[in-house]
């Protein structure tokens, strides 16, 4: 749980969103809205799966077998992480798209293009302009939208919920485990929010440097991190068998 929470907390999209929100006129308000919406969505989905839906969909599955060991799920997550790290560490690249050949224009045509009236903006351009204004504006709706988007259930989040369900612990322990995971994943928001209230300038500089460091990491750095997490999960799972 701690390893998965740490892996999710330093996602580039999450760190980049915090860096972007710190550039707003009221960064503390934006960070608070982002935090509350993200926690609200993730906690609601998690509690619904743990205490409502899994009784209907997973009640007769292998998870309900008394001899089932939750460590098997943990090992499975670790194996999946290692399989994910393999293509990241390889030299596989996406196919390159050929560029369109440039069209040569005569001096007369170039002069005509300069003197002609600029074309009216199309629908797509107007839409992009509105989106740009929404992103660069100071509305709290943008912070809430980003928080909801990042809080959508992912594969690692659903795997964690399955692991919690398979643990067969008390409802209070399951809810505590879920809340602990969410607080770990939200540390990248909570710590800058608290730090901003004390030292705004230093917080902006620190988050920006951290964001740039995350963005400059290569695929092999990401593969090494995922492989370490997967190896630790497999090791802990084998010990728990």
Short mmCIF file of C-alpha atoms in Angstrom, two decimals:
data_model
loop_
_atom_site.label_atom_id
_atom_site.label_comp_id
_atom_site.label_asym_id
_atom_site.label_seq_id
_atom_site.Cartn_x
_atom_site.Cartn_y
_atom_site.Cartn_z
CA UNK A 1 0.00 0.00 0.00
CA UNK A 2 2.80 2.41 0.91
CA UNK A 3 4.74 1.60 -2.26
CA UNK A 4 1.72 2.03 -4.51
CA UNK A 5 0.86 5.30 -2.80
CA UNK A 6 4.40 6.61 -3.30
CA UNK A 7 4.39 5.59 -6.96
CA UNK A 8 1.10 7.37 -7.62
CA UNK A 9 2.05 10.50 -5.66
CA UNK A 10 4.98 11.38 -7.95
CA UNK A 11 3.13 10.94 -11.22
CA UNK A 12 4.29 13.66 -13.66
CA UNK A 13 0.69 14.74 -14.29
CA UNK A 14 0.05 15.24 -10.58
CA UNK A 15 3.30 17.13 -9.93
CA UNK A 16 2.81 19.24 -13.04
CA UNK A 17 -0.73 20.15 -11.99
CA UNK A 18 0.52 21.36 -8.60
CA UNK A 19 3.21 23.46 -10.30
CA UNK A 20 0.59 24.97 -12.62
CA UNK A 21 -1.83 25.79 -9.80
CA UNK A 22 0.93 27.56 -7.89
CA UNK A 23 1.17 30.08 -10.73
CA UNK A 24 -2.42 31.23 -10.22
CA UNK A 25 -3.37 34.44 -8.42
CA UNK A 26 -4.80 32.52 -5.46
CA UNK A 27 -2.70 29.30 -5.39
CA UNK A 28 -3.76 28.24 -1.88
CA UNK A 29 -7.42 28.27 -2.90
CA UNK A 30 -6.70 26.34 -6.10
CA UNK A 31 -4.64 23.73 -4.28
CA UNK A 32 -7.36 23.30 -1.67
CA UNK A 33 -10.07 22.84 -4.32
CA UNK A 34 -7.83 20.42 -6.22
CA UNK A 35 -7.16 18.43 -3.04
CA UNK A 36 -10.77 18.29 -1.87
CA UNK A 37 -12.22 17.26 -5.24
CA UNK A 38 -9.57 14.60 -5.79
CA UNK A 39 -9.92 13.13 -2.31
CA UNK A 40 -13.70 13.29 -2.48
CA UNK A 41 -13.92 11.37 -5.76
CA UNK A 42 -11.28 8.78 -4.86
CA UNK A 43 -12.69 8.19 -1.38
CA UNK A 44 -16.26 7.88 -2.65
CA UNK A 45 -15.30 5.37 -5.32
CA UNK A 46 -13.10 3.41 -2.91
CA UNK A 47 -15.70 3.14 -0.16
CA UNK A 48 -18.38 2.19 -2.68
CA UNK A 49 -16.24 -0.63 -4.07
CA UNK A 50 -15.13 -1.87 -0.63
CA UNK A 51 -18.50 -1.92 1.11
CA UNK A 52 -21.16 -2.01 -1.61
CA UNK A 53 -20.26 -3.30 -5.06
CA UNK A 54 -17.76 -6.00 -4.17
CA UNK A 55 -20.47 -7.92 -2.27
CA UNK A 56 -22.40 -8.22 -5.53
CA UNK A 57 -19.59 -8.77 -8.04
CA UNK A 58 -16.91 -10.48 -5.95
CA UNK A 59 -18.97 -12.30 -3.36
CA UNK A 60 -18.60 -15.72 -5.00
CA UNK A 61 -15.14 -15.19 -6.47
CA UNK A 62 -11.79 -16.56 -5.37
CA UNK A 63 -11.40 -13.59 -3.02
CA UNK A 64 -14.05 -15.02 -0.72
CA UNK A 65 -12.31 -18.40 -0.42
CA UNK A 66 -11.08 -18.87 3.16
CA UNK A 67 -7.71 -20.30 2.01
CA UNK A 68 -6.94 -17.48 -0.40
CA UNK A 69 -3.80 -15.54 0.52
CA UNK A 70 -3.82 -11.79 -0.33
CA UNK A 71 -0.05 -12.01 -0.88
CA UNK A 72 -0.80 -13.63 -4.25
CA UNK A 73 -2.41 -10.40 -5.43
CA UNK A 74 0.58 -8.44 -4.19
CA UNK A 75 2.91 -10.74 -6.11
CA UNK A 76 0.72 -10.34 -9.18
CA UNK A 77 0.95 -6.55 -8.94
CA UNK A 78 4.73 -6.83 -8.63
CA UNK A 79 4.96 -9.09 -11.69
CA UNK A 80 2.80 -6.63 -13.65
CA UNK A 81 5.14 -3.81 -12.62
CA UNK A 82 8.16 -5.76 -13.87
CA UNK A 83 6.42 -6.49 -17.17
CA UNK A 84 5.66 -2.79 -17.48
CA UNK A 85 9.27 -1.85 -16.73
CA UNK A 86 10.61 -4.08 -19.52
CA UNK A 87 9.32 -2.05 -22.51
CA UNK A 88 10.18 1.19 -20.71
CA UNK A 89 13.81 0.10 -20.39
CA UNK A 90 14.00 -1.12 -23.99
CA UNK A 91 14.86 0.93 -27.05
CA UNK A 92 11.42 0.53 -28.60
CA UNK A 93 10.21 3.76 -30.12
CA UNK A 94 7.03 4.92 -31.73
CA UNK A 95 7.05 4.99 -35.54
CA UNK A 96 8.07 8.32 -36.96
CA UNK A 97 5.55 10.08 -39.11
CA UNK A 98 6.81 11.50 -42.35
CA UNK A 99 6.61 15.23 -42.68
CA UNK A 100 4.56 16.71 -45.44
CA UNK A 101 6.62 18.23 -48.24
CA UNK A 102 6.74 21.97 -48.15
CA UNK A 103 5.01 23.84 -50.96
CA UNK A 104 7.10 26.46 -52.67
CA UNK A 105 5.43 29.77 -53.42
CA UNK A 106 6.45 32.39 -55.93
CA UNK A 107 7.20 35.97 -54.85
CA UNK A 108 3.90 37.08 -56.39
CA UNK A 109 1.95 34.51 -54.39
CA UNK A 110 3.83 35.47 -51.21
CA UNK A 111 2.98 39.13 -51.69
CA UNK A 112 -0.65 38.25 -52.28
CA UNK A 113 -0.72 36.27 -49.04
CA UNK A 114 0.71 39.22 -47.11
CA UNK A 115 -1.75 41.70 -48.55
CA UNK A 116 -4.78 39.44 -48.19
CA UNK A 117 -7.04 39.80 -45.18
CA UNK A 118 -6.39 37.21 -42.44
CA UNK A 119 -8.94 34.39 -42.52
CA UNK A 120 -11.64 34.31 -39.89
CA UNK A 121 -10.85 31.92 -37.02
CA UNK A 122 -12.51 28.55 -37.38
CA UNK A 123 -14.54 26.70 -34.78
CA UNK A 124 -11.59 24.65 -33.61
CA UNK A 125 -9.43 27.74 -33.15
CA UNK A 126 -12.17 29.51 -31.21
CA UNK A 127 -12.59 26.42 -29.03
CA UNK A 128 -8.86 26.26 -28.35
CA UNK A 129 -8.87 29.95 -27.47
CA UNK A 130 -11.64 29.41 -24.93
CA UNK A 131 -9.84 26.40 -23.45
CA UNK A 132 -6.63 28.41 -23.18
CA UNK A 133 -8.49 31.20 -21.41
CA UNK A 134 -10.08 28.67 -19.05
CA UNK A 135 -6.69 27.15 -18.19
CA UNK A 136 -4.95 30.50 -17.75
CA UNK A 137 -7.83 32.07 -15.82
CA UNK A 138 -8.37 32.17 -12.08
CA UNK A 139 -11.58 30.15 -11.84
CA UNK A 140 -11.76 27.46 -9.17
CA UNK A 141 -13.69 25.32 -11.64
CA UNK A 142 -10.42 24.57 -13.42
CA UNK A 143 -8.79 23.29 -10.21
CA UNK A 144 -11.82 21.13 -9.49
CA UNK A 145 -11.84 19.77 -13.05
CA UNK A 146 -8.16 18.79 -12.82
CA UNK A 147 -8.74 17.18 -9.43
CA UNK A 148 -11.64 15.11 -10.76
CA UNK A 149 -9.69 14.09 -13.87
CA UNK A 150 -6.71 12.82 -11.86
CA UNK A 151 -8.98 11.09 -9.33
CA UNK A 152 -10.62 8.82 -11.91
CA UNK A 153 -10.07 5.15 -10.92
CA UNK A 154 -6.88 3.77 -12.47
CA UNK A 155 -5.48 0.27 -12.75
CA UNK A 156 -3.23 0.63 -9.72
CA UNK A 157 -6.09 2.07 -7.64
CA UNK A 158 -8.41 -0.81 -8.50
CA UNK A 159 -5.60 -3.29 -7.78
CA UNK A 160 -5.18 -1.73 -4.34
CA UNK A 161 -8.92 -2.06 -3.66
CA UNK A 162 -8.81 -5.74 -4.63
CA UNK A 163 -5.85 -6.21 -2.29
CA UNK A 164 -7.73 -4.54 0.57
CA UNK A 165 -10.82 -6.68 -0.08
CA UNK A 166 -8.74 -9.86 -0.15
CA UNK A 167 -7.16 -9.02 3.21
CA UNK A 168 -10.49 -9.90 4.91
CA UNK A 169 -9.81 -7.41 7.70
CA UNK A 170 -12.46 -5.47 9.59
CA UNK A 171 -14.35 -2.67 7.82
CA UNK A 172 -12.59 -0.10 9.98
CA UNK A 173 -9.16 -1.47 9.03
CA UNK A 174 -10.07 -1.48 5.34
CA UNK A 175 -11.32 2.11 5.48
CA UNK A 176 -8.17 3.14 7.35
CA UNK A 177 -5.96 1.47 4.75
CA UNK A 178 -7.80 3.25 1.94
CA UNK A 179 -7.54 6.62 3.68
CA UNK A 180 -3.83 6.09 4.36
CA UNK A 181 -3.22 5.35 0.68
CA UNK A 182 -5.13 8.47 -0.41
CA UNK A 183 -3.23 10.67 2.05
CA UNK A 184 0.09 9.34 0.72
CA UNK A 185 -0.93 10.02 -2.87
CA UNK A 186 -2.08 13.51 -1.86
CA UNK A 187 1.18 14.37 -0.07
CA UNK A 188 2.42 16.11 -3.22
CA UNK A 189 -0.53 18.51 -2.81
CA UNK A 190 -0.77 18.73 0.98
CA UNK A 191 2.91 19.54 1.58
CA UNK A 192 3.09 22.40 -0.98
CA UNK A 193 -0.21 23.77 0.35
CA UNK A 194 1.09 23.92 3.93
CA UNK A 195 4.48 25.20 2.79
CA UNK A 196 2.90 27.92 0.66
CA UNK A 197 1.13 29.35 3.69
CA UNK A 198 4.55 29.84 5.35
CA UNK A 199 6.93 30.60 2.46
CA UNK A 200 5.14 31.23 -0.87
CA UNK A 201 8.21 32.15 -2.92
CA UNK A 202 10.35 29.23 -1.82
CA UNK A 203 7.45 26.82 -2.33
CA UNK A 204 6.92 27.95 -5.93
CA UNK A 205 10.64 27.60 -6.69
CA UNK A 206 10.89 24.17 -5.03
CA UNK A 207 7.83 22.74 -6.81
CA UNK A 208 8.98 24.14 -10.15
CA UNK A 209 12.44 22.59 -9.77
CA UNK A 210 10.90 19.26 -8.75
CA UNK A 211 8.53 19.39 -11.72
CA UNK A 212 11.42 20.07 -14.10
CA UNK A 213 13.40 17.22 -12.54
CA UNK A 214 10.48 14.81 -13.04
CA UNK A 215 10.01 15.91 -16.66
CA UNK A 216 13.69 15.46 -17.49
CA UNK A 217 13.80 11.87 -16.32
CA UNK A 218 14.25 9.35 -19.12
CA UNK A 219 12.29 6.19 -19.82
CA UNK A 220 15.01 4.13 -18.19
CA UNK A 221 14.76 6.14 -14.97
CA UNK A 222 11.02 5.41 -14.91
CA UNK A 223 11.67 1.74 -15.70
CA UNK A 224 14.18 1.47 -12.84
CA UNK A 225 11.71 2.99 -10.37
CA UNK A 226 8.85 0.71 -11.52
CA UNK A 227 11.16 -2.32 -11.40
CA UNK A 228 12.24 -1.53 -7.84
CA UNK A 229 8.62 -1.17 -6.73
CA UNK A 230 7.70 -4.43 -8.45
CA UNK A 231 10.64 -6.31 -6.95
CA UNK A 232 9.84 -5.11 -3.43
CA UNK A 233 6.17 -6.06 -3.86
CA UNK A 234 7.13 -9.55 -5.02
CA UNK A 235 9.62 -9.94 -2.16
CA UNK A 236 7.15 -8.84 0.51
CA UNK A 237 4.47 -11.04 -1.06
CA UNK A 238 6.72 -14.11 -1.01
CA UNK A 239 7.58 -13.49 2.64
CA UNK A 240 3.87 -13.25 3.47
CA UNK A 241 3.01 -16.59 1.84
#
